[in-house]
Amino acid sequence: MLIGHYNYWVVVALMMLGFFIIIAHGNLIKKIIGLTIFQTSVFIFYISIAKLDGGSAPILAEGVSDYSNPLPHVLILTAIVVGIATTALGLAITVRINEAYGSIEEEFIQKQDNQT
C-alpha cells in the first residue's frame, strides 16, 4: 500500500525540504530555491491526484468509458510559467538588494536597516 503511493511520499519529502530551506537559511538565493522546490512539490501533487488509472485521452472512441480530465494538467502548465516568472522576478529583486546593501544575507540587511 505505501509503496504504491511513492509519488505522494516524494511530494511530502520535497515539500518538507523546500520549507526547511526557506526557514533555515538567511541567504535570499537559497530562499528562492526553497520556494521553487516547494512549488514543484505542489505541481507533482496536483498531477498525481489528476491521474486516472485506466483513463484514456478525452477523445471519443468505441470501447472507452473512462476519460482523464486534462484540465489539471493545463492548469499546472500555466502555474509552471507563472512560477518561472515569479522566480525570475525574485532573482532580479535579489540583485537589486545586493546592489543596495552589498549582501544577500537576511541578517546583514536587517542590521543595516536597524542602524539607519
PDB file of C-alpha atoms in Angstrom:
ATOM      1  CA  MET A   1       0.000   0.000   0.000  1.00  0.00           C
ATOM      2  CA  LEU A   2       2.708   2.506   0.944  1.00  0.00           C
ATOM      3  CA  ILE A   3       4.935   1.534  -1.976  1.00  0.00           C
ATOM      4  CA  GLY A   4       2.091   2.121  -4.419  1.00  0.00           C
ATOM      5  CA  HIS A   5       1.835   5.752  -3.355  1.00  0.00           C
ATOM      6  CA  TYR A   6       5.504   6.644  -3.734  1.00  0.00           C
ATOM      7  CA  ASN A   7       4.635   9.824  -5.629  1.00  0.00           C
ATOM      8  CA  TYR A   8       2.904  11.182  -2.510  1.00  0.00           C
ATOM      9  CA  TRP A   9       5.996  10.395  -0.445  1.00  0.00           C
ATOM     10  CA  VAL A  10       8.058  12.334  -2.979  1.00  0.00           C
ATOM     11  CA  VAL A  11       5.631  15.250  -2.645  1.00  0.00           C
ATOM     12  CA  VAL A  12       5.909  15.236   1.152  1.00  0.00           C
ATOM     13  CA  ALA A  13       9.711  14.971   1.034  1.00  0.00           C
ATOM     14  CA  LEU A  14      10.065  17.828  -1.458  1.00  0.00           C
ATOM     15  CA  MET A  15       7.590  19.964   0.462  1.00  0.00           C
ATOM     16  CA  MET A  16       9.449  19.463   3.749  1.00  0.00           C
ATOM     17  CA  LEU A  17      12.822  20.073   2.061  1.00  0.00           C
ATOM     18  CA  GLY A  18      11.632  23.297   0.434  1.00  0.00           C
ATOM     19  CA  PHE A  19      10.044  24.532   3.656  1.00  0.00           C
ATOM     20  CA  PHE A  20      13.195  23.707   5.630  1.00  0.00           C
ATOM     21  CA  ILE A  21      15.368  25.631   3.171  1.00  0.00           C
ATOM     22  CA  ILE A  22      13.074  28.657   3.404  1.00  0.00           C
ATOM     23  CA  ILE A  23      13.091  28.659   7.212  1.00  0.00           C
ATOM     24  CA  ALA A  24      16.671  27.613   7.968  1.00  0.00           C
ATOM     25  CA  HIS A  25      18.703  29.768   5.578  1.00  0.00           C
ATOM     26  CA  GLY A  26      19.162  33.518   5.610  1.00  0.00           C
ATOM     27  CA  ASN A  27      20.584  33.730   2.094  1.00  0.00           C
ATOM     28  CA  LEU A  28      17.961  35.171  -0.266  1.00  0.00           C
ATOM     29  CA  ILE A  29      19.035  32.973  -3.207  1.00  0.00           C
ATOM     30  CA  LYS A  30      18.644  29.863  -1.055  1.00  0.00           C
ATOM     31  CA  LYS A  31      15.187  31.051  -0.010  1.00  0.00           C
ATOM     32  CA  ILE A  32      14.176  31.412  -3.659  1.00  0.00           C
ATOM     33  CA  ILE A  33      15.469  27.911  -4.382  1.00  0.00           C
ATOM     34  CA  GLY A  34      13.471  26.612  -1.404  1.00  0.00           C
ATOM     35  CA  LEU A  35      10.322  28.278  -2.729  1.00  0.00           C
ATOM     36  CA  THR A  36      10.914  26.698  -6.136  1.00  0.00           C
ATOM     37  CA  ILE A  37      11.317  23.239  -4.597  1.00  0.00           C
ATOM     38  CA  PHE A  38       8.153  23.744  -2.540  1.00  0.00           C
ATOM     39  CA  GLN A  39       6.302  24.887  -5.643  1.00  0.00           C
ATOM     40  CA  THR A  40       7.492  21.834  -7.577  1.00  0.00           C
ATOM     41  CA  SER A  41       6.091  19.558  -4.879  1.00  0.00           C
ATOM     42  CA  VAL A  42       2.685  21.202  -5.295  1.00  0.00           C
ATOM     43  CA  PHE A  43       2.868  20.653  -9.065  1.00  0.00           C
ATOM     44  CA  ILE A  44       3.674  16.967  -8.584  1.00  0.00           C
ATOM     45  CA  PHE A  45       0.837  16.637  -6.081  1.00  0.00           C
ATOM     46  CA  TYR A  46      -1.780  18.081  -8.424  1.00  0.00           C
ATOM     47  CA  ILE A  47      -0.563  15.984 -11.341  1.00  0.00           C
ATOM     48  CA  SER A  48      -0.646  12.875  -9.126  1.00  0.00           C
ATOM     49  CA  ILE A  49      -4.227  13.354  -7.997  1.00  0.00           C
ATOM     50  CA  ALA A  50      -5.365  14.132 -11.552  1.00  0.00           C
ATOM     51  CA  LYS A  51      -4.108  10.792 -12.898  1.00  0.00           C
ATOM     52  CA  LEU A  52      -6.872   8.294 -13.552  1.00  0.00           C
ATOM     53  CA  ASP A  53      -5.826   4.632 -13.708  1.00  0.00           C
ATOM     54  CA  GLY A  54      -7.028   3.132 -16.961  1.00  0.00           C
ATOM     55  CA  GLY A  55      -8.198   6.511 -18.197  1.00  0.00           C
ATOM     56  CA  SER A  56      -7.889   7.437 -21.840  1.00  0.00           C
ATOM     57  CA  ALA A  57      -7.291  10.768 -23.518  1.00  0.00           C
ATOM     58  CA  PRO A  58     -10.535  12.736 -23.768  1.00  0.00           C
ATOM     59  CA  ILE A  59     -11.189  11.684 -27.344  1.00  0.00           C
ATOM     60  CA  LEU A  60     -14.409   9.835 -28.117  1.00  0.00           C
ATOM     61  CA  ALA A  61     -13.696   6.277 -29.171  1.00  0.00           C
ATOM     62  CA  GLU A  62     -15.544   2.994 -29.085  1.00  0.00           C
ATOM     63  CA  GLY A  63     -14.974   0.809 -26.047  1.00  0.00           C
ATOM     64  CA  VAL A  64     -13.552   3.603 -23.891  1.00  0.00           C
ATOM     65  CA  SER A  65     -15.572   4.553 -20.851  1.00  0.00           C
ATOM     66  CA  ASP A  66     -13.019   6.226 -18.558  1.00  0.00           C
ATOM     67  CA  TYR A  67     -11.532   9.521 -19.648  1.00  0.00           C
ATOM     68  CA  SER A  68      -8.797  11.515 -17.940  1.00  0.00           C
ATOM     69  CA  ASN A  69      -9.546  15.149 -17.247  1.00  0.00           C
ATOM     70  CA  PRO A  70      -6.924  17.336 -18.999  1.00  0.00           C
ATOM     71  CA  LEU A  71      -7.827  20.499 -17.049  1.00  0.00           C
ATOM     72  CA  PRO A  72      -5.493  19.899 -14.048  1.00  0.00           C
ATOM     73  CA  HIS A  73      -2.543  19.331 -16.374  1.00  0.00           C
ATOM     74  CA  VAL A  74      -3.298  22.516 -18.297  1.00  0.00           C
ATOM     75  CA  LEU A  75      -3.558  24.473 -15.064  1.00  0.00           C
ATOM     76  CA  ILE A  76      -0.220  23.096 -13.904  1.00  0.00           C
ATOM     77  CA  LEU A  77       1.404  24.178 -17.173  1.00  0.00           C
ATOM     78  CA  THR A  78       0.108  27.682 -16.515  1.00  0.00           C
ATOM     79  CA  ALA A  79       1.350  27.514 -12.917  1.00  0.00           C
ATOM     80  CA  ILE A  80       4.809  26.457 -14.129  1.00  0.00           C
ATOM     81  CA  VAL A  81       5.014  29.506 -16.393  1.00  0.00           C
ATOM     82  CA  VAL A  82       3.889  31.793 -13.564  1.00  0.00           C
ATOM     83  CA  GLY A  83       6.381  30.096 -11.226  1.00  0.00           C
ATOM     84  CA  ILE A  84       9.267  30.703 -13.611  1.00  0.00           C
ATOM     85  CA  ALA A  85       8.277  34.362 -13.965  1.00  0.00           C
ATOM     86  CA  THR A  86       7.998  34.728 -10.186  1.00  0.00           C
ATOM     87  CA  THR A  87      11.405  33.118  -9.684  1.00  0.00           C
ATOM     88  CA  ALA A  88      12.952  35.440 -12.268  1.00  0.00           C
ATOM     89  CA  LEU A  89      11.393  38.456 -10.554  1.00  0.00           C
ATOM     90  CA  GLY A  90      12.664  37.266  -7.159  1.00  0.00           C
ATOM     91  CA  LEU A  91      16.177  36.867  -8.543  1.00  0.00           C
ATOM     92  CA  ALA A  92      16.028  40.327 -10.118  1.00  0.00           C
ATOM     93  CA  ILE A  93      14.944  41.845  -6.802  1.00  0.00           C
ATOM     94  CA  THR A  94      17.765  39.961  -5.077  1.00  0.00           C
ATOM     95  CA  VAL A  95      20.262  41.518  -7.496  1.00  0.00           C
ATOM     96  CA  ARG A  96      18.903  44.984  -6.663  1.00  0.00           C
ATOM     97  CA  ILE A  97      19.091  44.227  -2.922  1.00  0.00           C
ATOM     98  CA  ASN A  98      22.699  43.131  -3.359  1.00  0.00           C
ATOM     99  CA  GLU A  99      23.496  46.386  -5.162  1.00  0.00           C
ATOM    100  CA  ALA A 100      21.802  48.468  -2.456  1.00  0.00           C
ATOM    101  CA  TYR A 101      23.067  46.657   0.646  1.00  0.00           C
ATOM    102  CA  GLY A 102      26.180  44.844  -0.560  1.00  0.00           C
ATOM    103  CA  SER A 103      24.879  41.476   0.680  1.00  0.00           C
ATOM    104  CA  ILE A 104      22.075  38.983   0.205  1.00  0.00           C
ATOM    105  CA  GLU A 105      22.174  37.698   3.769  1.00  0.00           C
ATOM    106  CA  GLU A 106      18.974  38.479   5.640  1.00  0.00           C
ATOM    107  CA  GLU A 107      20.647  39.271   8.991  1.00  0.00           C
ATOM    108  CA  PHE A 108      23.109  41.715   7.427  1.00  0.00           C
ATOM    109  CA  ILE A 109      20.303  43.542   5.613  1.00  0.00           C
ATOM    110  CA  GLN A 110      18.224  43.778   8.791  1.00  0.00           C
ATOM    111  CA  LYS A 111      21.202  45.108  10.781  1.00  0.00           C
ATOM    112  CA  GLN A 112      21.803  47.816   8.188  1.00  0.00           C
ATOM    113  CA  ASP A 113      18.124  48.786   8.203  1.00  0.00           C
ATOM    114  CA  ASN A 114      18.050  48.990  12.003  1.00  0.00           C
ATOM    115  CA  GLN A 115      21.149  51.209  12.157  1.00  0.00           C
ATOM    116  CA  THR A 116      19.698  53.907   9.921  1.00  0.00           C
TER     117      THR A 116
END
